[in-house]
XYZ file of C-alpha atoms in Angstrom:
459
model
C -0.107 -0.023 -0.066
C 1.386 3.253 -0.928
C 2.167 5.883 1.735
C -0.244 8.817 1.676
C 0.663 12.454 1.041
C 0.941 14.724 4.161
C -1.450 17.064 2.746
C -4.032 14.579 2.953
C -3.706 13.980 6.850
C -5.064 17.532 7.105
C -8.454 16.240 6.468
C -9.848 15.816 10.151
C -7.267 12.925 11.479
C -9.726 12.290 14.780
C -12.583 10.905 12.525
C -10.704 9.107 9.919
C -9.300 7.098 12.982
C -12.605 5.990 14.114
C -15.357 6.795 11.209
C -19.360 6.751 11.360
C -20.922 3.184 10.980
C -21.730 2.926 6.783
C -18.507 5.228 6.072
C -16.416 3.394 3.032
C -13.255 1.457 3.983
C -10.311 1.038 2.185
C -9.689 -2.071 -0.351
C -7.175 -3.813 1.546
C -9.736 -6.382 3.253
C -9.124 -8.447 6.565
C -10.789 -11.638 7.625
C -13.698 -11.499 9.311
C -14.564 -10.355 12.793
C -14.339 -12.768 15.534
C -17.404 -15.221 15.403
C -19.938 -15.509 17.995
C -18.847 -18.367 20.466
C -21.130 -21.039 21.440
C -22.810 -20.992 24.786
C -25.277 -23.072 26.953
C -28.351 -20.629 25.721
C -31.488 -22.784 23.617
C -32.551 -21.213 20.287
C -35.587 -18.809 21.168
C -38.646 -17.569 20.041
C -40.022 -14.118 21.066
C -42.759 -15.985 23.796
C -41.258 -15.954 26.835
C -43.640 -16.464 30.652
C -43.568 -12.866 31.865
C -39.986 -11.768 30.705
C -38.370 -13.805 33.589
C -34.894 -15.596 33.001
C -34.704 -19.193 32.846
C -32.072 -21.250 34.185
C -32.123 -25.292 33.902
C -30.277 -27.555 36.238
C -30.880 -31.504 36.683
C -34.171 -30.902 34.413
C -35.818 -28.462 36.978
C -36.218 -24.976 35.821
C -35.837 -21.921 37.645
C -37.033 -18.587 36.673
C -35.883 -15.312 38.017
C -33.489 -12.320 37.185
C -29.750 -14.041 35.756
C -27.067 -12.338 37.019
C -23.967 -13.883 35.219
C -23.878 -17.008 32.814
C -20.277 -16.972 31.751
C -17.489 -18.292 33.471
C -17.688 -21.318 36.224
C -20.124 -20.278 37.863
C -24.147 -19.439 36.948
C -25.761 -17.179 39.340
C -29.184 -15.402 39.538
C -31.781 -14.163 41.811
C -35.381 -15.640 42.308
C -37.932 -14.008 44.646
C -34.873 -12.285 46.520
C -32.795 -15.402 46.747
C -29.494 -15.913 44.897
C -28.894 -19.151 43.697
C -25.834 -20.446 41.888
C -24.707 -23.331 40.198
C -21.547 -24.922 38.564
C -21.643 -24.078 35.237
C -21.328 -27.616 34.355
C -24.535 -28.554 36.124
C -26.192 -26.348 34.039
C -28.310 -27.472 31.048
C -30.086 -24.163 29.075
C -29.554 -20.429 30.264
C -32.413 -17.878 28.436
C -32.397 -14.538 29.477
C -33.881 -11.095 28.666
C -30.871 -10.442 26.148
C -31.540 -13.877 24.105
C -35.438 -12.654 24.048
C -34.345 -9.241 22.608
C -31.738 -10.384 19.914
C -34.113 -13.004 18.740
C -36.742 -10.118 18.246
C -34.426 -7.707 16.983
C -33.183 -10.622 14.769
C -36.667 -10.628 13.096
C -37.156 -6.655 12.814
C -36.597 -5.215 8.862
C -36.670 -2.062 7.046
C -39.592 -1.178 5.266
C -41.643 -3.447 6.882
C -45.736 -2.923 6.909
C -47.199 -2.067 9.629
C -49.082 -5.247 10.154
C -46.056 -7.430 10.559
C -44.668 -4.229 12.714
C -47.816 -4.528 15.068
C -46.936 -8.129 15.043
C -43.840 -7.862 16.288
C -45.001 -5.666 18.710
C -47.554 -7.847 20.425
C -44.152 -10.456 20.398
C -42.128 -7.783 22.176
C -44.785 -7.590 24.743
C -45.262 -11.510 25.235
C -41.612 -11.731 25.532
C -41.123 -9.326 28.498
C -39.573 -6.892 26.556
C -41.855 -3.707 27.204
C -38.986 -1.218 26.560
C -38.934 -2.375 22.764
C -42.303 -2.756 22.353
C -43.011 1.391 23.117
C -39.875 1.676 20.713
C -41.434 -0.198 17.979
C -45.145 1.377 18.741
C -43.807 5.244 18.351
C -41.545 3.736 15.041
C -45.060 2.862 13.751
C -46.740 5.743 14.418
C -43.702 7.854 12.326
C -45.077 6.174 9.375
C -48.614 5.265 10.237
C -49.870 8.019 12.436
C -53.521 6.843 13.146
C -52.482 3.363 14.207
C -54.835 3.410 17.118
C -53.556 0.152 18.836
C -49.666 1.852 18.873
C -51.476 5.106 19.923
C -53.011 3.524 23.386
C -49.797 1.635 23.823
C -47.683 4.323 24.441
C -50.409 6.426 26.146
C -51.614 8.853 23.656
C -54.997 10.399 23.472
C -57.536 11.662 20.996
C -58.464 11.058 17.631
C -57.100 10.592 13.763
C -55.581 13.826 13.100
C -55.578 15.552 16.187
C -53.648 13.162 18.463
C -52.471 14.428 21.954
C -49.136 13.601 23.632
C -48.169 13.667 27.525
C -44.964 15.488 28.165
C -44.112 16.930 31.482
C -46.944 16.870 32.903
C -49.349 18.708 29.963
C -51.037 17.237 26.652
C -49.677 18.500 23.839
C -50.229 18.710 20.400
C -47.812 16.630 18.001
C -46.513 19.645 16.629
C -45.802 21.180 20.287
C -44.431 18.260 21.247
C -42.162 17.848 18.445
C -40.255 21.521 19.077
C -40.494 20.848 22.505
C -38.319 17.430 22.832
C -35.850 19.827 20.998
C -35.314 22.060 23.787
C -32.419 20.523 25.701
C -31.626 16.557 26.516
C -35.933 16.572 26.820
C -36.641 13.121 24.988
C -35.871 10.428 26.982
C -36.324 6.687 25.561
C -35.705 3.940 27.545
C -34.374 0.529 25.766
C -33.931 -3.300 27.329
C -30.489 -2.321 27.645
C -29.893 1.605 27.117
C -31.461 5.021 28.282
C -31.209 7.761 25.573
C -31.399 11.344 26.436
C -31.795 13.400 23.267
C -32.491 16.832 21.736
C -32.326 15.233 18.221
C -36.211 14.363 18.018
C -37.985 11.646 17.901
C -37.058 9.854 14.739
C -33.443 9.644 15.350
C -33.892 9.018 19.162
C -35.707 5.738 18.105
C -32.848 5.168 15.765
C -29.996 5.302 18.219
C -32.378 3.346 20.706
C -32.621 0.253 18.346
C -28.818 0.305 17.213
C -27.694 0.953 20.481
C -30.065 -2.691 21.522
C -28.356 -4.105 18.184
C -25.242 -3.244 19.360
C -25.556 -4.925 22.966
C -27.172 -8.598 20.783
C -23.596 -8.028 19.329
C -21.804 -7.757 22.496
C -24.058 -10.617 23.682
C -22.906 -13.020 21.196
C -19.218 -11.983 20.773
C -17.720 -10.176 23.626
C -19.900 -11.285 26.480
C -18.631 -15.189 26.542
C -15.146 -14.300 26.109
C -14.705 -11.435 28.715
C -17.206 -13.517 31.219
C -19.301 -10.229 31.322
C -22.339 -10.486 33.487
C -25.685 -9.844 32.562
C -26.959 -5.950 32.334
C -28.465 -4.974 35.387
C -28.275 -1.158 34.957
C -29.500 0.109 31.765
C -26.366 2.544 30.312
C -27.235 6.065 29.387
C -26.216 7.396 26.128
C -26.514 11.289 25.651
C -26.315 12.690 22.175
C -26.919 16.053 21.049
C -28.136 17.184 17.732
C -25.238 19.441 17.600
C -21.588 19.794 19.320
C -22.411 23.207 20.725
C -24.829 22.056 23.251
C -22.853 19.161 24.669
C -20.310 19.250 27.854
C -17.344 18.129 26.289
C -13.326 18.012 27.672
C -11.395 21.595 28.022
C -9.342 20.177 25.170
C -8.235 21.498 21.778
C -10.888 18.531 19.302
C -13.529 18.397 22.580
C -14.187 14.625 21.318
C -16.994 12.984 22.198
C -16.199 10.495 25.600
C -17.599 7.863 27.916
C -17.740 8.827 31.129
C -17.383 6.040 33.847
C -18.903 8.087 36.411
C -17.295 10.665 39.306
C -17.224 9.571 43.364
C -16.166 12.340 45.847
C -15.638 10.206 48.645
C -18.773 7.021 48.927
C -21.433 9.531 46.771
C -21.651 8.634 43.506
C -21.801 12.599 42.230
C -21.542 11.699 38.228
C -23.515 8.878 36.782
C -22.030 7.017 34.027
C -22.670 7.791 30.478
C -21.833 8.142 26.827
C -21.830 11.796 25.658
C -21.607 12.078 21.688
C -23.448 14.332 18.558
C -24.207 14.370 15.313
C -21.994 15.761 12.787
C -23.341 18.029 9.841
C -24.897 15.559 7.435
C -24.202 12.348 9.305
C -26.342 9.835 9.696
C -25.170 8.780 13.184
C -23.640 10.030 15.870
C -20.205 10.194 16.292
C -18.478 7.358 17.513
C -21.691 6.317 18.961
C -20.691 2.319 18.684
C -16.997 2.865 20.152
C -18.507 4.573 23.235
C -21.320 2.468 24.208
C -18.645 -0.492 23.614
C -16.636 1.117 26.224
C -19.703 1.822 28.804
C -20.838 -1.680 28.114
C -16.932 -2.862 29.445
C -17.817 -1.094 32.629
C -21.355 -1.435 33.099
C -21.589 -5.411 32.537
C -17.726 -6.503 32.980
C -16.408 -4.031 35.779
C -20.020 -3.567 37.279
C -20.640 -3.661 40.879
C -16.807 -3.210 41.022
C -17.114 0.099 39.504
C -18.544 1.672 42.266
C -16.253 0.697 44.925
C -13.540 2.499 43.216
C -12.441 5.871 44.167
C -11.968 8.604 41.427
C -12.687 12.725 41.401
C -12.160 12.593 37.360
C -13.699 11.404 34.275
C -10.677 10.597 32.780
C -10.856 7.422 34.898
C -9.160 4.177 33.130
C -8.724 0.792 33.976
C -6.940 -0.249 30.710
C -7.610 3.054 28.221
C -5.167 1.539 25.460
C -7.699 -1.886 24.967
C -11.101 0.533 25.356
C -10.140 3.059 22.543
C -8.695 -0.220 20.146
C -12.308 -2.240 20.696
C -14.324 0.480 20.302
C -12.686 1.703 17.337
C -12.912 -1.812 15.848
C -16.687 -2.426 16.806
C -17.072 1.399 15.164
C -14.954 -0.021 11.768
C -17.257 -2.796 11.736
C -20.914 -1.741 12.132
C -22.573 -0.485 9.182
C -26.505 -0.133 8.015
C -28.968 1.755 7.845
C -29.712 4.267 10.578
C -32.073 2.145 13.462
C -30.961 -1.080 11.700
C -27.574 -1.940 12.557
C -25.664 -4.715 11.235
C -21.956 -6.189 11.266
C -19.799 -6.316 8.693
C -16.073 -7.589 8.065
C -12.739 -5.425 9.367
C -11.918 -3.720 6.173
C -8.600 -1.767 6.802
C -8.616 2.177 6.434
C -6.090 3.507 4.383
C -5.649 6.436 6.380
C -5.913 4.966 9.312
C -2.989 2.541 8.284
C -0.869 5.744 7.287
C -1.708 7.239 10.857
C -0.375 3.893 12.324
C 2.898 3.842 10.608
C 3.939 7.130 12.008
C 5.814 7.728 15.060
C 4.902 10.911 17.393
C 7.424 13.262 17.537
C 6.721 14.428 21.135
C 5.915 11.006 22.919
C 8.712 8.898 24.176
C 8.133 5.827 21.768
C 9.713 8.476 19.031
C 13.038 6.917 20.044
C 12.129 3.552 21.058
C 13.083 0.400 19.274
C 9.403 -1.096 20.010
C 6.416 0.694 21.091
C 3.723 -1.902 21.814
C 4.829 -1.678 25.419
C 4.440 2.307 25.736
C 1.165 1.905 23.450
C -0.843 -0.556 25.440
C 0.089 1.370 28.844
C -0.977 4.811 28.013
C -2.991 6.560 29.531
C -6.728 7.796 29.063
C -5.870 11.857 29.048
C -3.046 11.215 27.088
C -5.565 9.634 24.084
C -8.054 12.111 24.985
C -6.528 15.560 25.693
C -3.225 15.727 23.732
C -4.674 17.469 20.572
C -3.324 16.451 17.372
C -0.882 13.331 17.567
C -3.539 11.482 19.908
C -5.072 10.636 15.988
C -1.636 8.421 15.769
C -2.024 6.790 18.831
C -6.205 5.732 18.546
C -4.683 4.589 15.049
C -2.760 2.286 16.055
C -4.837 0.637 19.112
C -7.734 0.347 16.512
C -5.195 -1.901 13.951
C -3.492 -3.831 16.932
C -7.051 -4.705 18.181
C -7.958 -5.758 14.797
C -4.689 -7.927 14.575
C -5.895 -9.746 18.182
C -9.113 -10.451 16.516
C -8.354 -11.497 13.002
C -9.116 -15.324 13.016
C -5.718 -15.636 11.375
C -3.759 -13.965 14.550
C -1.781 -17.439 16.408
C 0.327 -15.609 19.367
C 1.522 -19.589 20.644
C 0.263 -22.707 19.286
C -2.429 -22.416 21.812
C -3.644 -19.081 22.229
C -4.976 -16.983 19.521
C -5.581 -13.405 19.774
C -9.175 -13.367 20.533
C -8.123 -15.828 23.297
C -5.542 -13.318 24.398
C -7.802 -10.197 24.620
C -10.522 -12.272 26.715
C -7.778 -13.262 29.077
C -6.643 -9.446 29.771
C -10.149 -8.137 29.955
C -10.679 -10.430 32.815
C -7.330 -10.075 34.171
C -7.752 -6.174 34.355
C -11.483 -6.038 35.454
C -12.231 -8.792 37.151
C -9.141 -9.096 39.420
C -7.170 -6.746 41.682
C -4.448 -7.166 39.446
C -3.975 -4.126 37.492
C -2.792 -3.225 34.695
C 0.958 -3.710 33.424
C 3.121 -4.440 30.797
C 3.278 -7.435 32.509
C -0.067 -8.389 32.209
C -0.159 -8.008 28.759
C 2.769 -10.222 28.483
C 0.970 -13.298 30.333
C -2.366 -12.376 28.261
C -0.155 -12.260 24.851
C 1.798 -15.704 26.067
C 4.690 -13.581 24.971
C 6.407 -10.590 25.784
C 4.754 -7.514 24.237
C 7.811 -6.248 22.023
C 8.536 -9.679 20.597
C 4.958 -9.475 19.008
C 5.270 -6.246 17.260
C 6.809 -7.057 13.970
C 4.004 -9.173 13.396
C 1.428 -6.561 14.598
C 3.385 -4.024 12.211
C 3.132 -6.201 9.411
C -0.476 -6.281 9.205
C -0.337 -2.536 7.881
């Protein structure tokens, strides 16, 4: 691949390193993303009884709320009691996330109103009330006088004169459409995310469905690998119609971000959240899949441990390099029309490759023979706040994760790159060992610096 001219790099480097879903990629194709890992989940139909999770042990079904299903133990609560079993004892686990994924798989762009209403009824039967509400609101955008959908979402009135309850008042539709663009006034609830936005109802619904599709992908591809727990609290995602209204870091680029929240003493003073916005003419919020993936690491993997970690800064991170790199990889492999996200194979963007080949003019890596030991322990503030050269570091991290998740990457005779990624996530977020180059060495099965030539050969 020929090197690009320096003038080409003048084009918004940060956006180039983490593109919007659906953006065109370079001609150098890489193998497909890491496949979904097989688990103990039975095939589903969206017809659950009361929406409770199900665990079958020794032929007996237990219904309640599954807390975790991956790893050595399966845990759930049943009527306030906590139950757990060795994973080998469990014949089947079916959760709300499984029902949501099965339901989302039946949803397609352009379905007629009768098909969409049948899906809404199926969501209600499957114990997915939030998805049913979202789908009903979406149906009303195309069929505004669909009375069953109006009844489901609590509207009143008659065809052509519907009213919507908003902040204690009944509003006509035109007034409602104006009101929800005043601040982050529109709040939409999915099964795993909560969306606050001022971008209007249509875009808000697209965001909510894209995020639920992302969670279905997370549950299939990454939750088994990372031994992630089930989502117990929805992740907050704030999406602004434009950058000017977003609360951003005081930095040169003011990037969108995921905030794990801040603790002052023992009081949680800022809730975890994603903050992003729409760029002009962009079909989706900037870096939305990237940032939501970072959020899922904290929300579903670190989970309760996050509450007990003292921190007073938004820049706190357990493993910044991994989070930034994995988020960028997920963003690069997400496409499809807004509200109907799909996964595509990873393809190397030539601009990202050119950035990754370059050495920073200010970092200590400029004088090193090998840069991976520094790169994989770089701090979040360096990646988020440091002006023009953080694009180089972000590109390198995206390509490092892409290399690990390439099915052809065999680090040792018994260890693939995906296995190594799972091990470093579990070591970082599920134990108290902390992050170090030694932790990376153990996960990779080899000293980091010895793997650098193989990584660099991919770009």
